[in-house]
Structure formats: C-alpha cells, structure tokens
Coordinates of C-alpha atoms in Angstrom, one line a residue:
M1 CA 65.6 79.9 78.3
I2 CA 66.4 77.5 81.1
Y3 CA 69.6 78.6 82.9
L4 CA 71.6 75.9 84.7
D5 CA 75.1 77.4 84.8
N6 CA 74.9 79.4 88.0
A7 CA 78.4 78.5 89.0
A8 CA 79.6 80.6 86.1
T9 CA 77.4 83.6 87.1
T10 CA 73.9 84.3 88.4
Q11 CA 71.1 86.5 87.3
L12 CA 71.2 90.0 88.8
D13 CA 68.7 90.6 91.6
E14 CA 66.4 93.3 90.2
K15 CA 66.5 95.2 93.4
C16 CA 70.2 95.9 92.7
L17 CA 69.2 98.1 89.8
D18 CA 67.6 100.6 92.2
I19 CA 70.7 100.7 94.4
I20 CA 73.0 101.0 91.5
K21 CA 70.9 104.0 90.2
E22 CA 70.8 105.6 93.6
Y23 CA 74.6 105.5 94.1
G24 CA 75.4 106.1 90.5
V25 CA 73.0 109.0 89.8
N26 CA 72.0 110.5 93.0
E27 CA 74.7 109.6 95.6
F28 CA 77.5 109.5 93.0
Y29 CA 80.2 111.2 95.1
N30 CA 83.8 110.0 95.5
P31 CA 84.1 108.6 99.0
S32 CA 87.7 109.9 99.3
A33 CA 86.6 113.6 98.9
L34 CA 86.3 115.8 102.0
Y35 CA 82.8 117.4 101.6
R36 CA 79.8 116.1 103.4
K37 CA 78.1 114.1 100.6
A38 CA 81.4 112.3 99.8
M39 CA 81.8 111.4 103.5
E40 CA 78.3 110.0 103.5
S41 CA 79.3 107.7 100.6
G42 CA 82.3 106.7 102.7
N43 CA 80.1 105.9 105.6
A44 CA 77.8 103.8 103.3
I45 CA 80.8 101.7 102.3
K46 CA 81.7 101.2 105.9
S47 CA 78.2 99.9 106.6
A48 CA 78.4 97.6 103.6
R49 CA 81.8 96.3 104.7
N50 CA 80.3 95.5 108.1
V51 CA 77.4 93.6 106.4
I52 CA 79.8 91.4 104.5
A53 CA 82.0 90.9 107.5
K54 CA 79.0 89.9 109.7
S55 CA 78.0 87.3 107.1
L56 CA 81.5 85.7 107.4
G57 CA 81.7 86.0 111.2
V58 CA 84.6 88.5 111.1
K59 CA 85.3 92.2 111.7
G60 CA 84.7 95.0 109.2
E61 CA 88.3 96.0 109.1
E62 CA 89.2 92.5 107.9
I63 CA 87.3 92.9 104.6
I64 CA 89.0 94.3 101.5
F65 CA 86.8 95.0 98.5
T66 CA 88.1 93.8 95.2
A67 CA 87.1 93.9 91.6
S68 CA 86.5 90.1 91.4
G69 CA 87.1 86.8 93.0
S70 CA 90.1 86.3 90.7
E71 CA 91.6 89.5 91.9
G72 CA 91.1 88.5 95.5
D73 CA 92.9 85.2 94.8
N74 CA 95.8 87.1 93.2
I75 CA 96.1 89.4 96.2
A76 CA 96.0 86.5 98.6
L77 CA 98.7 84.5 96.9
L78 CA 101.0 87.2 95.5
C79 CA 100.8 89.8 98.3
S80 CA 100.8 87.7 101.4
M81 CA 104.3 86.3 101.3
R82 CA 106.5 87.1 104.3
A83 CA 109.3 84.9 103.2
K84 CA 111.1 85.3 99.9
S85 CA 111.4 81.5 99.4
G86 CA 109.8 78.3 100.7
K87 CA 107.2 75.7 99.8
V88 CA 103.8 76.6 98.5
I89 CA 101.0 74.0 98.5
V90 CA 98.0 74.4 96.2
G91 CA 95.1 72.0 95.6
S92 CA 95.3 70.2 92.2
S93 CA 91.7 71.0 91.4
E94 CA 91.8 74.7 92.1
H95 CA 90.3 77.5 90.0
S96 CA 92.5 78.8 87.3
A97 CA 92.9 82.1 89.3
V98 CA 94.7 80.2 92.1
Y99 CA 96.4 77.7 89.8
N100 CA 98.0 80.4 87.6
C101 CA 99.1 82.4 90.6
A102 CA 100.8 79.3 91.8
L103 CA 102.7 79.0 88.5
E104 CA 103.7 82.6 88.9
L105 CA 105.1 81.9 92.4
K106 CA 107.1 79.1 90.9
V107 CA 108.6 81.5 88.4
R108 CA 109.5 83.7 91.4
G109 CA 111.5 80.9 93.0
Y110 CA 109.1 79.2 95.4
D111 CA 108.9 75.5 95.6
V112 CA 105.3 74.9 94.4
V113 CA 103.7 71.5 94.8
F114 CA 100.1 70.5 94.0
A115 CA 98.2 68.5 96.6
P116 CA 96.3 65.6 95.0
C117 CA 92.5 65.3 95.2
D118 CA 90.2 62.3 95.1
R119 CA 88.0 61.5 92.1
Y120 CA 85.4 64.1 93.2
G121 CA 87.8 67.0 93.5
R122 CA 88.2 66.9 97.3
T123 CA 91.7 67.4 98.6
D124 CA 93.2 64.2 99.9
L125 CA 94.0 65.0 103.5
E126 CA 96.4 62.1 104.0
K127 CA 98.5 63.2 101.0
L128 CA 98.3 66.8 102.0
S129 CA 99.6 65.9 105.5
E130 CA 102.6 64.2 103.8
L131 CA 103.4 67.4 102.0
L132 CA 103.2 69.7 105.0
D133 CA 106.5 70.5 106.8
E134 CA 108.3 73.5 108.4
K135 CA 109.3 74.8 105.0
V136 CA 105.7 75.5 103.9
V137 CA 104.9 79.3 103.8
L138 CA 101.5 79.2 102.0
V139 CA 98.7 76.7 101.5
S140 CA 95.7 77.4 99.2
I141 CA 92.8 74.9 99.2
M142 CA 89.4 76.0 97.9
H143 CA 86.3 75.6 100.0
V144 CA 83.9 74.3 97.4
C145 CA 85.3 73.0 94.1
N146 CA 83.9 75.0 91.2
E147 CA 84.1 72.0 88.9
T148 CA 82.3 69.3 91.0
G149 CA 81.0 71.0 94.1
A150 CA 83.3 68.9 96.4
L151 CA 83.4 70.4 99.9
N152 CA 86.8 70.6 101.7
D153 CA 87.0 70.4 105.5
L154 CA 88.8 73.7 106.0
S155 CA 88.7 73.4 109.8
A156 CA 90.5 70.0 109.7
I157 CA 93.0 71.4 107.1
S158 CA 93.7 74.5 109.2
K159 CA 94.5 72.4 112.3
M160 CA 96.8 70.2 110.2
I161 CA 98.6 73.2 108.8
K162 CA 99.1 74.8 112.3
A163 CA 100.5 71.5 113.7
K164 CA 102.9 70.7 110.9
S165 CA 103.6 74.1 109.2
P166 CA 103.1 76.7 111.9
R167 CA 104.5 79.6 109.8
A168 CA 102.3 78.9 106.8
I169 CA 99.5 81.2 105.7
F170 CA 96.2 79.4 104.8
H171 CA 94.1 80.8 102.0
S172 CA 90.8 79.4 100.7
D173 CA 88.9 80.4 97.5
G174 CA 85.4 80.6 98.9
V175 CA 83.7 81.9 95.7
Q176 CA 81.5 78.8 95.2
A177 CA 80.7 78.4 98.9
Y178 CA 79.8 82.0 100.0
G179 CA 76.1 82.7 100.2
K180 CA 75.3 79.0 99.5
I181 CA 76.5 77.2 102.6
P182 CA 77.0 78.7 106.1
V183 CA 80.5 80.2 106.5
N184 CA 82.1 81.3 109.8
L185 CA 85.8 82.1 109.1
K186 CA 86.8 82.2 112.7
T187 CA 85.8 78.6 113.2
L188 CA 87.3 77.5 109.9
G189 CA 90.7 78.9 110.8
V190 CA 91.7 80.5 107.5
D191 CA 93.9 83.5 107.2
L192 CA 92.6 84.7 103.8
Y193 CA 89.3 83.9 102.1
T194 CA 88.0 85.1 98.7
I195 CA 84.4 85.8 97.7
S196 CA 82.6 87.2 94.6
A197 CA 79.4 89.0 94.3
H198 CA 78.1 87.8 90.9
K199 CA 77.8 84.3 92.1
V200 CA 75.0 85.3 94.5
H201 CA 72.8 87.5 92.3
A202 CA 74.8 90.7 92.9
P203 CA 76.7 92.7 90.3
K204 CA 79.8 91.6 88.4
G205 CA 83.0 93.5 89.0
I206 CA 82.9 93.4 92.8
G207 CA 84.2 90.9 95.3
A208 CA 86.0 90.8 98.6
L209 CA 88.9 89.3 100.4
Y210 CA 89.0 88.5 104.1
C211 CA 92.4 89.2 105.6
R212 CA 92.9 88.1 109.2
S213 CA 93.8 91.0 111.6
G214 CA 97.5 91.1 112.0
L215 CA 98.4 89.6 108.6
Y216 CA 100.4 91.9 106.5
L217 CA 99.6 92.2 102.7
K218 CA 101.8 94.0 100.2
T219 CA 100.3 96.7 98.1
F220 CA 98.6 95.2 95.0
V221 CA 97.5 98.5 93.3
F222 CA 99.4 101.7 94.1
G223 CA 97.5 105.0 94.3
G224 CA 95.4 106.9 96.8
G225 CA 95.5 104.3 99.6
Q226 CA 92.0 103.0 99.5
E227 CA 91.2 99.6 101.0
S228 CA 93.8 99.9 103.7
G229 CA 96.4 100.7 101.1
I230 CA 96.2 97.2 99.6
R231 CA 94.1 98.1 96.5
S232 CA 94.0 101.7 95.6
A233 CA 91.3 103.0 93.3
T234 CA 88.1 105.0 93.6
E235 CA 85.6 102.6 95.2
N236 CA 82.9 101.0 93.2
V237 CA 80.2 102.4 95.5
P238 CA 77.1 101.3 93.5
S239 CA 78.2 97.7 93.2
I240 CA 79.5 97.5 96.8
M241 CA 76.1 98.7 98.1
A242 CA 74.2 96.3 95.9
F243 CA 76.4 93.4 97.0
A244 CA 75.8 94.2 100.7
D245 CA 72.0 94.6 100.1
V246 CA 71.8 91.1 98.4
V247 CA 73.8 89.5 101.2
E248 CA 71.7 91.2 103.9
R249 CA 68.4 90.1 102.4
N250 CA 69.4 86.6 101.4
L251 CA 71.5 85.4 104.2
I252 CA 68.5 84.6 106.3
K253 CA 67.3 82.2 103.6
I254 CA 70.6 80.3 103.2
N255 CA 69.4 77.1 104.9
E256 CA 66.0 77.2 103.1
N257 CA 67.7 77.7 99.7
Y258 CA 70.2 75.0 100.5
D259 CA 67.5 72.4 101.2
K260 CA 65.6 73.4 98.0
V261 CA 68.7 73.1 95.8
K262 CA 69.7 69.8 97.4
M263 CA 66.4 68.4 96.4
L264 CA 66.9 69.6 92.8
R265 CA 70.4 68.1 92.7
D266 CA 69.2 64.7 94.0
Y267 CA 66.3 64.8 91.5
L268 CA 68.8 65.5 88.7
Y269 CA 71.0 62.6 89.8
N270 CA 68.1 60.2 89.9
R271 CA 66.8 61.3 86.4
L272 CA 70.3 61.0 84.9
S273 CA 70.8 57.5 86.5
D274 CA 67.4 56.3 85.2
T275 CA 68.0 57.6 81.7
F276 CA 71.7 56.9 80.8
D277 CA 73.9 53.9 81.2
N278 CA 77.1 55.4 79.9
L279 CA 77.3 57.8 82.8
K280 CA 80.2 58.8 85.1
I281 CA 79.3 60.9 88.1
N282 CA 82.0 63.3 89.2
T283 CA 80.2 64.7 92.3
D284 CA 80.0 63.0 95.7
A285 CA 76.5 63.8 96.8
E286 CA 77.3 63.1 100.5
K287 CA 80.3 65.5 100.8
S288 CA 79.6 68.4 98.4
S289 CA 77.7 71.6 97.9
P290 CA 74.4 70.8 96.2
Y291 CA 74.8 73.9 94.0
V292 CA 77.2 72.2 91.6
F293 CA 76.9 68.8 89.9
S294 CA 79.3 67.3 87.4
F295 CA 79.0 64.2 85.2
A296 CA 80.4 62.9 82.0
L297 CA 79.2 60.8 79.1
N298 CA 81.5 58.8 76.8
S299 CA 79.3 59.3 73.8
A300 CA 79.9 63.0 72.9
R301 CA 82.1 66.0 73.5
G302 CA 80.9 68.3 76.3
E303 CA 81.3 71.5 74.3
V304 CA 79.3 70.0 71.4
L305 CA 76.5 69.1 73.8
V306 CA 76.6 72.6 75.3
H307 CA 75.8 74.1 71.9
C308 CA 73.2 71.5 71.1
L309 CA 71.4 72.1 74.4
E310 CA 71.6 75.9 73.9
D311 CA 69.8 75.5 70.6
K312 CA 67.0 73.8 72.6
G313 CA 66.8 76.6 75.2
I314 CA 69.0 74.9 77.9
V315 CA 72.2 76.5 79.2
V316 CA 74.7 74.4 81.1
G317 CA 78.5 74.4 81.3
T318 CA 81.5 72.1 80.8
G319 CA 83.3 73.5 83.8
S320 CA 85.0 76.8 84.9
A321 CA 83.8 79.6 82.5
C322 CA 87.1 81.4 83.2
S323 CA 89.0 78.8 81.3
A324 CA 86.2 77.8 78.9
K325 CA 88.2 79.1 75.8
K326 CA 91.3 77.0 76.7
S327 CA 91.7 73.4 75.9
T328 CA 93.0 71.8 79.1
K329 CA 93.1 68.4 80.6
R330 CA 94.2 69.6 84.0
I331 CA 91.0 69.0 85.8
P332 CA 90.1 65.6 84.2
L333 CA 93.7 64.5 85.0
A334 CA 93.3 65.7 88.6
L335 CA 90.0 63.8 89.0
G336 CA 91.5 60.7 87.4
I337 CA 89.0 60.7 84.5
D338 CA 90.0 58.5 81.6
D339 CA 90.1 59.7 78.0
D340 CA 86.7 58.1 77.1
Y341 CA 84.9 60.4 79.5
S342 CA 87.3 63.4 79.9
Q343 CA 85.9 65.1 76.7
G344 CA 82.3 64.5 77.7
M345 CA 82.1 66.5 81.0
L346 CA 79.1 68.6 81.7
R347 CA 78.4 70.8 84.8
V348 CA 75.0 71.7 85.9
S349 CA 74.8 74.3 88.6
F350 CA 71.7 75.6 90.4
C351 CA 70.3 78.6 92.1
E352 CA 67.2 78.6 94.4
K353 CA 65.0 79.7 91.4
N354 CA 65.5 76.5 89.4
T355 CA 62.7 73.9 89.4
E356 CA 62.2 70.2 88.8
S357 CA 60.4 70.9 85.5
E358 CA 63.6 72.5 84.3
I359 CA 65.5 69.4 85.2
D360 CA 63.0 67.3 83.2
A361 CA 63.4 69.6 80.2
F362 CA 67.2 69.3 80.5
I363 CA 67.0 65.5 80.5
E364 CA 64.8 65.4 77.5
A365 CA 66.9 67.9 75.6
L366 CA 70.1 65.9 76.4
K367 CA 68.5 62.7 75.1
D368 CA 67.4 64.4 71.9
S369 CA 70.8 66.1 71.4
L370 CA 72.6 62.8 71.7
Q371 CA 70.2 61.0 69.3
E372 CA 70.6 63.8 66.8
L373 CA 74.4 63.6 67.0
I374 CA 74.2 59.8 66.4
K375 CA 72.1 60.4 63.2
Y376 CA 74.5 63.1 62.0
Q377 CA 77.7 61.0 62.6
N378 CA 76.2 57.9 61.2
K379 CA 75.6 59.7 57.9
S380 CA 79.0 61.3 58.0
V381 CA 81.3 58.4 58.9
G382 CA 79.3 55.2 58.9
K383 CA 77.7 53.5 61.8
S384 CA 80.6 51.1 62.6
D385 CA 83.0 54.0 63.1
C386 CA 80.7 56.3 65.1
I387 CA 81.8 56.9 68.7
L388 CA 78.2 57.9 69.5
T389 CA 77.0 54.4 69.0
R390 CA 78.1 53.8 72.6
L391 CA 75.2 55.8 73.7
K392 CA 72.7 53.8 75.8
L393 CA 69.4 55.1 77.0
R394 CA 67.2 53.3 79.5

C-alpha cells in the first residue's frame, strides 16, 4: 500500500509503542495521586510539556494538553472570549473544527464574518484589513491550510490585528504546520495556537493548545482541575510521553525533511502537468507547505477516484478527512473553483518517508483509473453523453 494522505493522519512511529507500554503497563500511575510513583508520572508530564513548549519557542506553563486538534480549536474559540458580544473574524478556508465553532459563536450572539481567501486558500490580507476594526474580539486564521497547503503570514496578520483591533485575541490552527515547518510562536505573535500529535507520527487522541501567559480561558471540562483547570480529566500519560519523544527526536530533522518533501511535491507537480491537460492546480508552490498538494480534474468525481486508486494500492484524499462524510461545497466555493472542477478535487499529502517511485505509481494508477472509468461510462450512457470523454492525457 502506498500512503499519500498524511494530512489526514500519519503512521505511528514504532518507538511510540515502547513508550506507550512503559507508561501504560509499568509506570501506569495517576499523576494526580499523592504517592511517589504518581508524582514521578506528574514530573514526566512536566518534562513532556517543556519539550513541546521548547519546540514552539514558548514556556511550559503556556501549554495545555488536549485530546485532539479539534478540541484545542474548540477551547480556543469558545473559552477565550472576554466580551459577551463583538465581531469574530474567521478565515473562509478554515478546518471544520474552527468553522463550526464560528457558527456556534454566531448562535451565541457574536457578529461572525468570514475573511475571503485567494484561489489557493491563503487569507486575503487586504480584505482582512478591511474587516478589522475596534469591534473585533477574536480572529482565527490557520497557519497552513489543510486543503491546499497555503501558508498564511501569521506575523503580518498579528501586526495588522494589533494595529486595527487591539483588544482582539488571535488564534491560529497550526495542525498542518507543526513539526513540518519551523514555528516560533513568540515571533508569530499569536495568542492561541493548536497542534495535534497524530499528524507527526505520534498517537491519536493527544494534542496541545498554546495559550499566551496572561490570557484567561474559561473552563472547558469541569473536574479535578488538571491542565490549569481548563481541561479536567486524568492525563493521557502514555500518549503525552510518546508525543514529546517524537517531537524531541524529529525536531532536529525538520529542515532536512522539509527539503525532501519539497522535492517530492515538485516532482508530483511536474508529473501531473506532463500527463494531464484537464488539470487545475489548487496549490501555490511558492507560498505553501510542501506537505500538502491539491489539484482537480474535470473528468471524474474525486471520491470515485479515491476508491479506484485504493483498489490499485494507492491511498489519497479529497480534502479534510474530518468532513469526508459530508457533502459540502464550502471549500470549493471559498477557492473559487467552478462546478466543472469542484467535484474532481484530490489532495496528495506527504511525509518524509514517501518516494519518487510512489509518485510514479500514483500517476500511472490515476491514468489507469480514468481510462477505466471512461470505458465503464461509455458502455453505460453512450460515448456522446459521457463526461469522462473530456479526459486528455499527454
């Protein structure tokens, strides 16, 4: 199986298994208990928290462990409000975890507006500037777009917010950026930043939220007061420790991995361009993370191609896996993709383990899948009525 859907999730680093066993079987104690072994588990969590904090350029006490990136987004948007009313600005191409929180804030009485993006999913800074004013209480703009890989300039956005909306809180969903591009939150100027472990070869079910010192968050989960009283629950020690271990070992390779993946992304772009005429590229190679690449064909539905490719041993996605079961035109509309291409979107997302030979296999499998679909539909509806006759191969 060739796996090219790493934006959805990544393969677990096998070394995590030893850590999970150690803290699940041997050092299994509840960190909130008072005896020595429990306190040792508490100290282990503190060390892990410092590892995550260091990787982001912040302090350990500014890190809150969560159960996922989506939970981190929920805490950031729903628990950070100091005002009971005001304007909330959210990027139009945001992940569904942020988008649906924005809809909830609208129900609660906030004036929610969506900042337009360009055709690649990058927030339009000029139009964002026009939306900013003294009424704005919260802005949420993702760091790297999970659909296209578009990279937003958080530092520029932060300066803009502080100049025009000084009381606004600035949150960024960094799930597709963290561990893949260098991130220093102090220089980026965000107040809240969400990350997730399973996007970087660590376990599912663990993530973290950076909360700037001095920023008050309302309680999200009531209970024993863990995670500074924000998210009570017995800590997921095995996953926290595995997450920190992956980060500590892989952070030193972030630039090396970036360069390798960029070569793969560029190779894919060239192979696609050399093979297909009816191709729409949704990723700006100059201003994006190389880990995510989106394109569309006007000759077949994306979900049909996903299943055809899977039958040939290739796994890709159509977009955010979190909304894969919901038919939505939100992202294609935000990107300005017309109807001919909106149904044919595919997303290829990499990790450092992928190879050029896997890209070659994907291209051949995609060609074969499209040709098979042509034959099938020609038999079913007649050649003159077949949408797939628009397929052109070089």
